[in-house]
CSV table of C-alpha atoms in Angstrom, one decimal:
chain,number,residue,atom,x,y,z
A,1253,MET,CA,81.7,29.9,161.4
A,1254,TYR,CA,80.0,28.3,158.4
A,1255,VAL,CA,76.6,29.3,159.6
A,1256,ALA,CA,77.7,32.8,160.3
A,1257,ARG,CA,79.3,33.2,156.9
A,1258,GLU,CA,76.3,31.8,155.0
A,1259,SER,CA,74.0,34.0,157.1
A,1260,THR,CA,75.9,37.0,156.0
A,1261,LYS,CA,75.8,36.0,152.4
A,1262,LEU,CA,72.0,35.4,152.7
A,1263,TRP,CA,71.5,38.8,154.3
A,1264,ARG,CA,73.4,40.6,151.6
A,1265,ARG,CA,71.5,38.7,148.9
A,1266,VAL,CA,68.2,39.7,150.6
A,1267,CYS,CA,69.3,43.4,150.8
A,1268,ALA,CA,70.4,43.5,147.2
A,1269,GLU,CA,67.2,41.9,145.9
A,1270,THR,CA,65.1,44.2,148.1
A,1271,THR,CA,66.8,47.2,146.6
A,1272,ALA,CA,66.2,46.1,143.1
A,1273,GLU,CA,62.6,45.1,143.8
A,1274,LEU,CA,61.8,48.4,145.5
A,1275,GLN,CA,63.1,50.3,142.4
A,1276,LEU,CA,60.6,48.3,140.3
A,1277,LEU,CA,57.9,48.8,142.8
A,1278,PHE,CA,58.3,52.6,142.7
A,1279,GLU,CA,57.9,52.4,138.9
A,1280,LYS,CA,55.1,49.8,138.7
A,1281,TRP,CA,53.1,50.6,141.8
A,1282,GLN,CA,50.1,52.0,140.0
A,1283,LEU,CA,49.2,48.8,138.2
A,1284,LEU,CA,49.9,46.7,141.3
A,1285,LEU,CA,47.6,48.9,143.4
A,1286,ALA,CA,44.9,48.7,140.7
A,1287,GLY,CA,45.1,44.9,140.7
A,1288,LEU,CA,44.8,44.8,144.5
A,1289,VAL,CA,41.9,47.2,144.6
A,1290,PHE,CA,40.1,45.1,142.0
A,1291,GLN,CA,40.3,42.2,144.4
A,1292,TYR,CA,38.1,44.1,146.8
A,1293,ILE,CA,35.8,45.1,143.9
A,1294,HIS,CA,35.4,41.4,143.0
A,1295,GLY,CA,34.6,40.6,146.6
A,1296,LEU,CA,32.1,43.5,146.7
A,1297,ALA,CA,30.4,42.2,143.5
A,1298,ALA,CA,30.2,38.7,145.0
A,1299,ARG,CA,28.6,40.1,148.1
A,1300,GLY,CA,26.1,42.1,146.0
A,1301,VAL,CA,24.9,39.1,144.0
A,1302,HIS,CA,24.1,37.3,147.3
A,1303,TYR,CA,21.3,39.7,147.8
A,1304,LEU,CA,19.8,38.6,144.5
A,1305,HIS,CA,20.2,34.9,145.2
A,1306,ARG,CA,17.0,32.8,145.5
A,1307,PRO,CA,17.4,29.1,146.6
A,1308,GLY,CA,15.8,26.4,144.6
A,1309,PRO,CA,16.1,22.7,143.7
A,1310,LEU,CA,19.5,21.5,142.5
A,1311,LEU,CA,20.0,21.6,138.8
A,1312,GLN,CA,20.7,18.3,136.9
A,1313,ASP,CA,24.5,18.0,136.8
A,1314,LEU,CA,26.6,15.3,135.3
A,1315,GLY,CA,29.4,15.9,137.8
A,1316,PHE,CA,27.0,15.4,140.7
A,1317,MET,CA,25.9,12.1,139.2
A,1318,ALA,CA,29.5,10.9,138.7
A,1319,LEU,CA,31.1,12.1,142.0
A,1320,PRO,CA,29.6,11.2,145.4
A,1321,GLU,CA,28.8,14.0,147.7
A,1322,LEU,CA,31.5,14.6,150.3
A,1323,GLY,CA,29.1,16.2,152.9
A,1324,GLN,CA,29.4,19.2,155.1
A,1325,GLU,CA,31.9,17.5,157.4
A,1326,LYS,CA,34.4,16.9,154.5
A,1327,GLY,CA,33.9,20.2,152.8
A,1328,TYR,CA,37.2,21.5,154.1
A,1329,LEU,CA,39.1,19.2,151.7
A,1330,SER,CA,38.8,21.5,148.7
A,1331,GLU,CA,39.7,24.5,150.9
A,1332,THR,CA,42.8,22.7,152.2
A,1333,VAL,CA,44.0,21.9,148.7
A,1334,PHE,CA,43.4,25.5,147.6
A,1335,THR,CA,45.2,26.9,150.6
A,1336,PHE,CA,48.2,24.7,149.9
A,1337,ILE,CA,48.3,25.9,146.3
A,1338,PHE,CA,47.9,29.5,147.2
A,1339,ILE,CA,50.6,29.5,149.9
A,1340,SER,CA,53.0,27.4,147.8
A,1341,PHE,CA,52.8,29.9,144.9
A,1342,LEU,CA,53.1,32.8,147.2
A,1343,LEU,CA,56.3,31.5,148.8
A,1344,TRP,CA,57.7,30.5,145.4
A,1345,SER,CA,57.1,34.0,144.0
A,1346,PHE,CA,59.4,35.4,146.7
A,1347,HIS,CA,62.2,32.9,146.3
A,1348,PRO,CA,64.4,35.4,144.3
A,1349,PHE,CA,65.0,37.1,147.7
A,1350,ILE,CA,66.7,34.0,149.1
A,1351,TYR,CA,68.0,31.8,146.3
A,1352,HIS,CA,71.0,32.6,144.2
A,1353,SER,CA,69.5,31.3,141.0
A,1354,LYS,CA,66.5,33.3,139.9
A,1355,ARG,CA,64.5,33.8,136.7
A,1356,PHE,CA,62.3,36.8,137.4
A,1357,TYR,CA,61.6,39.8,139.5
A,1358,THR,CA,58.8,39.3,142.1
A,1359,VAL,CA,57.2,42.7,141.3
A,1360,LEU,CA,57.0,42.0,137.6
A,1361,LEU,CA,55.7,38.5,138.2
A,1362,TRP,CA,52.8,39.7,140.5
A,1363,ARG,CA,52.1,42.5,138.0
A,1364,ARG,CA,51.5,39.8,135.4
A,1365,VAL,CA,49.5,37.6,137.8
A,1366,LEU,CA,47.2,40.4,138.8
A,1367,ALA,CA,46.6,41.3,135.2
A,1368,PHE,CA,45.5,37.7,134.6
A,1369,LEU,CA,43.3,37.7,137.7
A,1370,VAL,CA,41.6,41.0,137.0
A,1371,ALA,CA,40.7,40.1,133.4
A,1372,SER,CA,39.3,36.7,134.5
A,1373,GLN,CA,37.4,38.2,137.5
A,1374,PHE,CA,35.9,40.9,135.3
A,1375,LEU,CA,34.5,38.2,133.0
A,1376,ARG,CA,33.3,36.3,136.0
A,1377,ILE,CA,31.4,39.3,137.4
A,1378,MET,CA,29.6,39.8,134.2
A,1379,THR,CA,28.7,36.1,134.0
A,1380,PHE,CA,27.2,35.5,137.4
A,1381,TYR,CA,25.3,38.8,137.3
A,1382,SER,CA,23.7,37.9,134.0
A,1383,THR,CA,22.1,34.7,135.3
A,1384,GLN,CA,21.6,33.7,139.0
A,1385,LEU,CA,21.5,29.9,139.5
A,1386,PRO,CA,20.3,28.3,142.7
A,1387,GLY,CA,23.4,27.5,144.8
A,1388,PRO,CA,24.3,23.9,145.2
A,1389,ASN,CA,26.3,24.4,148.5
A,1390,PHE,CA,24.7,23.4,151.7
A,1391,HIS,CA,24.2,26.9,153.1
A,1392,CYS,CA,22.7,28.0,149.8
A,1393,ARG,CA,19.9,25.4,149.6
A,1394,GLU,CA,16.3,25.8,150.5
A,1395,GLY,CA,15.6,26.0,154.2
A,1396,SER,CA,19.0,27.5,155.1
A,1397,LYS,CA,19.0,30.9,156.9
A,1398,LEU,CA,22.1,31.9,154.9
A,1399,ALA,CA,20.6,31.2,151.5
A,1400,THR,CA,19.1,34.7,151.3
A,1401,LEU,CA,20.2,38.0,152.7
A,1402,PRO,CA,17.8,40.7,154.0
A,1403,PRO,CA,18.2,44.2,152.4
A,1404,PRO,CA,21.2,46.0,153.9
A,1405,ASN,CA,20.5,48.5,156.6
A,1406,ASN,CA,23.3,50.8,155.4
A,1407,ALA,CA,26.0,51.0,152.8
A,1408,LEU,CA,28.7,50.2,155.3
A,1409,GLU,CA,27.2,46.7,155.8
A,1410,VAL,CA,27.7,46.0,152.1
A,1411,LEU,CA,31.2,47.7,151.8
A,1412,LEU,CA,32.6,45.7,154.7
A,1413,LEU,CA,31.6,42.5,153.0
A,1414,ASN,CA,30.7,41.0,156.5
A,1415,PHE,CA,34.2,39.6,156.5
A,1416,PRO,CA,35.0,36.8,156.9
A,1417,ARG,CA,31.6,35.2,157.3
A,1418,GLY,CA,30.2,36.9,154.1
A,1419,VAL,CA,33.2,35.6,152.1
A,1420,LEU,CA,33.0,32.0,153.4
A,1421,PHE,CA,29.2,31.7,153.1
A,1422,GLY,CA,28.4,33.5,149.9
A,1423,CYS,CA,25.8,32.4,147.4
A,1424,GLY,CA,25.0,33.2,143.8
A,1425,ASP,CA,28.5,33.8,142.4
A,1426,LEU,CA,28.7,30.5,140.6
A,1427,ILE,CA,29.7,30.8,136.9
A,1428,PHE,CA,32.6,30.5,137.0
A,1429,SER,CA,34.6,29.3,139.9
A,1430,SER,CA,36.8,31.9,141.6
A,1431,HIS,CA,38.9,29.1,143.2
A,1432,MET,CA,39.7,27.8,139.8
A,1433,ILE,CA,40.7,31.2,138.5
A,1434,PHE,CA,43.4,31.5,141.2
A,1435,THR,CA,44.4,27.9,140.8
A,1436,LEU,CA,44.8,28.0,137.0
A,1437,VAL,CA,46.6,31.3,137.0
A,1438,PHE,CA,49.1,30.1,139.6
A,1439,VAL,CA,49.7,26.8,137.8
A,1440,ARG,CA,50.1,28.4,134.4
A,1441,THR,CA,52.5,31.0,135.8
A,1442,TYR,CA,54.7,28.4,137.4
A,1443,HIS,CA,54.5,26.2,134.3
A,1444,LYS,CA,56.1,29.1,132.4
A,1445,TYR,CA,58.6,30.5,134.9
A,1446,GLY,CA,59.2,27.5,137.2
A,1447,SER,CA,62.2,25.3,136.7
A,1448,ASN,CA,61.2,21.9,138.2
A,1449,ARG,CA,59.4,19.6,135.8
A,1450,LEU,CA,58.1,17.3,138.5
A,1451,ILE,CA,56.5,20.2,140.3
A,1452,LYS,CA,55.0,21.4,137.1
A,1453,LEU,CA,53.3,18.0,136.6
A,1454,LEU,CA,52.2,17.9,140.2
A,1455,SER,CA,50.7,21.4,140.0
A,1456,TRP,CA,48.6,20.4,137.0
A,1457,LEU,CA,47.5,17.3,138.9
A,1458,MET,CA,46.6,19.4,141.9
A,1459,ALA,CA,44.5,21.6,139.6
A,1460,VAL,CA,42.6,18.5,138.4
A,1461,ILE,CA,42.1,17.3,142.0
A,1462,GLN,CA,41.0,20.7,143.1
A,1463,SER,CA,38.3,20.7,140.3
A,1464,LEU,CA,37.0,17.3,141.4
A,1465,LEU,CA,36.9,18.3,145.1
A,1466,ILE,CA,34.9,21.5,144.3
A,1467,ILE,CA,32.3,19.5,142.5
A,1468,ALA,CA,32.2,16.7,145.1
A,1469,SER,CA,31.8,19.2,147.9
A,1470,ARG,CA,28.9,20.8,145.9
A,1471,LYS,CA,30.4,24.2,146.1
A,1472,HIS,CA,29.9,24.7,142.4
A,1473,TYR,CA,28.2,23.0,139.5
A,1474,THR,CA,30.3,21.2,137.0
A,1475,VAL,CA,29.7,24.0,134.4
A,1476,ASP,CA,31.3,26.5,136.7
A,1477,VAL,CA,34.5,24.4,136.7
A,1478,VAL,CA,34.5,23.6,133.0
A,1479,VAL,CA,34.0,27.2,132.0
A,1480,ALA,CA,36.8,28.3,134.3
A,1481,TRP,CA,39.2,25.8,132.7
A,1482,TYR,CA,38.9,27.1,129.1
A,1483,THR,CA,38.2,30.8,130.0
A,1484,VAL,CA,41.1,31.3,132.3
A,1485,ASN,CA,43.5,29.5,130.0
A,1486,LEU,CA,42.4,31.6,127.0
A,1487,VAL,CA,42.6,34.8,129.1
A,1488,VAL,CA,46.1,34.0,130.2
A,1489,PHE,CA,47.2,33.0,126.7
A,1490,PHE,CA,46.1,36.2,125.0
A,1491,ILE,CA,47.1,38.6,127.8
A,1492,ASP,CA,50.5,37.0,128.0
A,1493,LYS,CA,51.0,37.7,124.3
A,1494,LYS,CA,50.2,41.4,124.8
A,1495,LEU,CA,52.3,42.0,127.9
A,1496,PRO,CA,56.0,42.6,127.4
A,1497,GLU,CA,58.1,39.6,128.3
A,1498,MET,CA,59.9,39.7,131.6
A,1499,PRO,CA,63.7,39.8,131.6
A,1500,ASP,CA,65.4,36.5,132.1
A,1501,ARG,CA,67.7,36.5,135.1
A,1502,THR,CA,69.2,33.0,134.7
A,1503,ASN,CA,72.6,34.4,133.7
A,1504,GLY,CA,72.9,35.9,137.2
A,1505,LEU,CA,73.3,39.4,136.0
A,1506,SER,CA,71.1,42.2,137.2
A,1507,LEU,CA,69.3,44.0,134.4
A,1508,LEU,CA,68.5,47.0,136.6
A,1509,PRO,CA,70.9,49.9,137.4
A,1510,VAL,CA,71.8,50.1,141.0
A,1511,SER,CA,71.2,53.9,141.1
A,1512,ILE,CA,70.4,56.8,138.8
A,1513,LYS,CA,74.1,57.7,138.6
A,1514,ASP,CA,74.8,54.2,137.3
A,1515,LYS,CA,72.0,54.5,134.8
A,1516,ASP,CA,73.4,57.9,133.5
A,1517,GLY,CA,76.9,56.5,133.3
A,1518,LYS,CA,75.8,53.6,131.3
A,1519,MET,CA,73.9,55.9,128.9
A,1520,LYS,CA,76.9,58.2,128.4
A,1521,GLU,CA,79.1,55.1,127.7
A,1522,ASP,CA,76.7,53.9,125.1
A,1523,LEU,CA,76.6,57.3,123.4
A,1524,HIS,CA,80.4,57.5,123.4
A,1525,LYS,CA,80.5,54.1,121.7
A,1526,LEU,CA,78.0,55.2,119.1
A,1527,GLU,CA,79.9,58.4,118.3
A,1528,LYS,CA,83.1,56.5,117.9
A,1529,ASP,CA,81.5,54.0,115.6
A,1530,GLY,CA,80.0,56.8,113.6
A,1531,ARG,CA,83.3,58.5,113.0
A,1532,MET,CA,84.9,55.2,111.9
A,1533,MET,CA,82.1,54.6,109.5
A,1534,ASP,CA,82.4,58.1,108.0
A,1535,GLU,CA,86.1,57.7,107.4
A,1536,PHE,CA,85.6,54.3,105.8
A,1537,HIS,CA,83.0,55.7,103.4
A,1538,LYS,CA,85.4,58.5,102.4
A,1539,LEU,CA,88.1,56.0,101.5
A,1540,LEU,CA,85.7,53.9,99.4
A,1541,ASN,CA,84.4,57.0,97.6
A,1542,GLY,CA,87.9,58.3,96.8
A,1543,ASN,CA,87.5,61.4,98.9
A,1544,THR,CA,90.6,63.1,100.3
A,1545,VAL,CA,91.8,62.1,103.7
A,1546,ASP,CA,94.2,64.0,106.0
A,1547,ALA,CA,97.7,63.4,104.7
A,1548,THR,CA,99.2,62.9,108.1
A,1549,ASP,CA,96.6,60.3,108.9
A,1550,TRP,CA,97.3,58.6,105.5
A,1551,ARG,CA,101.1,58.4,106.1
A,1552,GLN,CA,100.5,57.0,109.6
A,1553,ARG,CA,98.2,54.3,108.1
A,1554,VAL,CA,100.8,53.4,105.4
A,1555,GLN,CA,103.6,53.2,108.0
A,1556,MET,CA,101.4,51.0,110.1
A,1557,ASN,CA,101.1,48.6,107.2
A,1558,GLY,CA,104.9,48.3,107.0
A,1559,LYS,CA,105.5,50.7,104.0
A,1560,HIS,CA,107.3,54.1,103.9
A,1561,GLY,CA,105.8,57.3,102.6
A,1562,GLU,CA,108.6,57.8,100.1
A,1563,ASP,CA,107.9,54.5,98.4
A,1564,THR,CA,104.2,55.4,98.2
A,1565,ASN,CA,104.9,58.9,96.8
A,1566,HIS,CA,107.3,57.3,94.2
A,1567,THR,CA,104.7,54.8,93.1
A,1568,VAL,CA,102.1,57.5,92.7
A,1569,SER,CA,104.4,59.9,90.8
A,1570,ASP,CA,105.5,57.1,88.4
A,1571,ALA,CA,102.0,56.0,87.8
A,1572,THR,CA,100.6,59.4,87.1
A,1573,PRO,CA,102.1,60.0,83.6
A,1574,THR,CA,100.9,56.7,82.3
A,1575,GLY,CA,97.3,57.4,83.3
A,1576,THR,CA,97.1,54.4,85.6
């Protein structure tokens, strides 16, 4: 019985949250769609720079000197950490559908996240197209068949990105690290809207570990990671100042109307209150300025104060001859 009762409550909570999120989605879908489309454009740009990549000797790198090379057989470690960060953030962003306590709407959160990602990725595209560095990854080095790409036979070969092989074995898109863009955006977003301090500290620690693993696995130069750290943080800082702040839902009250009828009803109620307050203020100003007020209303006010109209009239008539 307990499981059945809690299951019913959970289902109602999911349905209510879905209704609210769908209303937001219908209003904000243009920006969300634009952010998702730009993810494809970013992948297309990374695929295009691979055609320009020319392998060469590894550049002198302080991180390569300090961190031992993991090797091809341990290159999965950085991808494992990144996958964990990505899936953890994805699940957390949808927790308002399940948990009773919630601080944000999922649609508004991802609208914000995609804005951060698009701005950072746009800067990244301009950077790695400006200067192509010889890739430090194993499949991008001299002698590897994957280091260079032959000219495409048709446009479809480029547009399809040779997924997933073309995404996993790309070269040339170095400055700055795309993995660190996603990692830092997710960590900063949780740091602002998350509630668990321990998880916040662990998320920053994971970002540092991810940075070291990327360098140790030779997927990026150290400069790619360093530039990502200050660029993404600055991008998130300035864009977050420009975007309107998301409504806080910690009080448990929904800030969205359930339907258009409810929205209209709330607007009419607010207008009625404003009209009533306006009439009261006009009447108050008339009394202060000594303007005439309706005699019936005046007598009613005097009687409400515990005085009779006759006494008031008597006082006024007696005071008139003396000029008081």
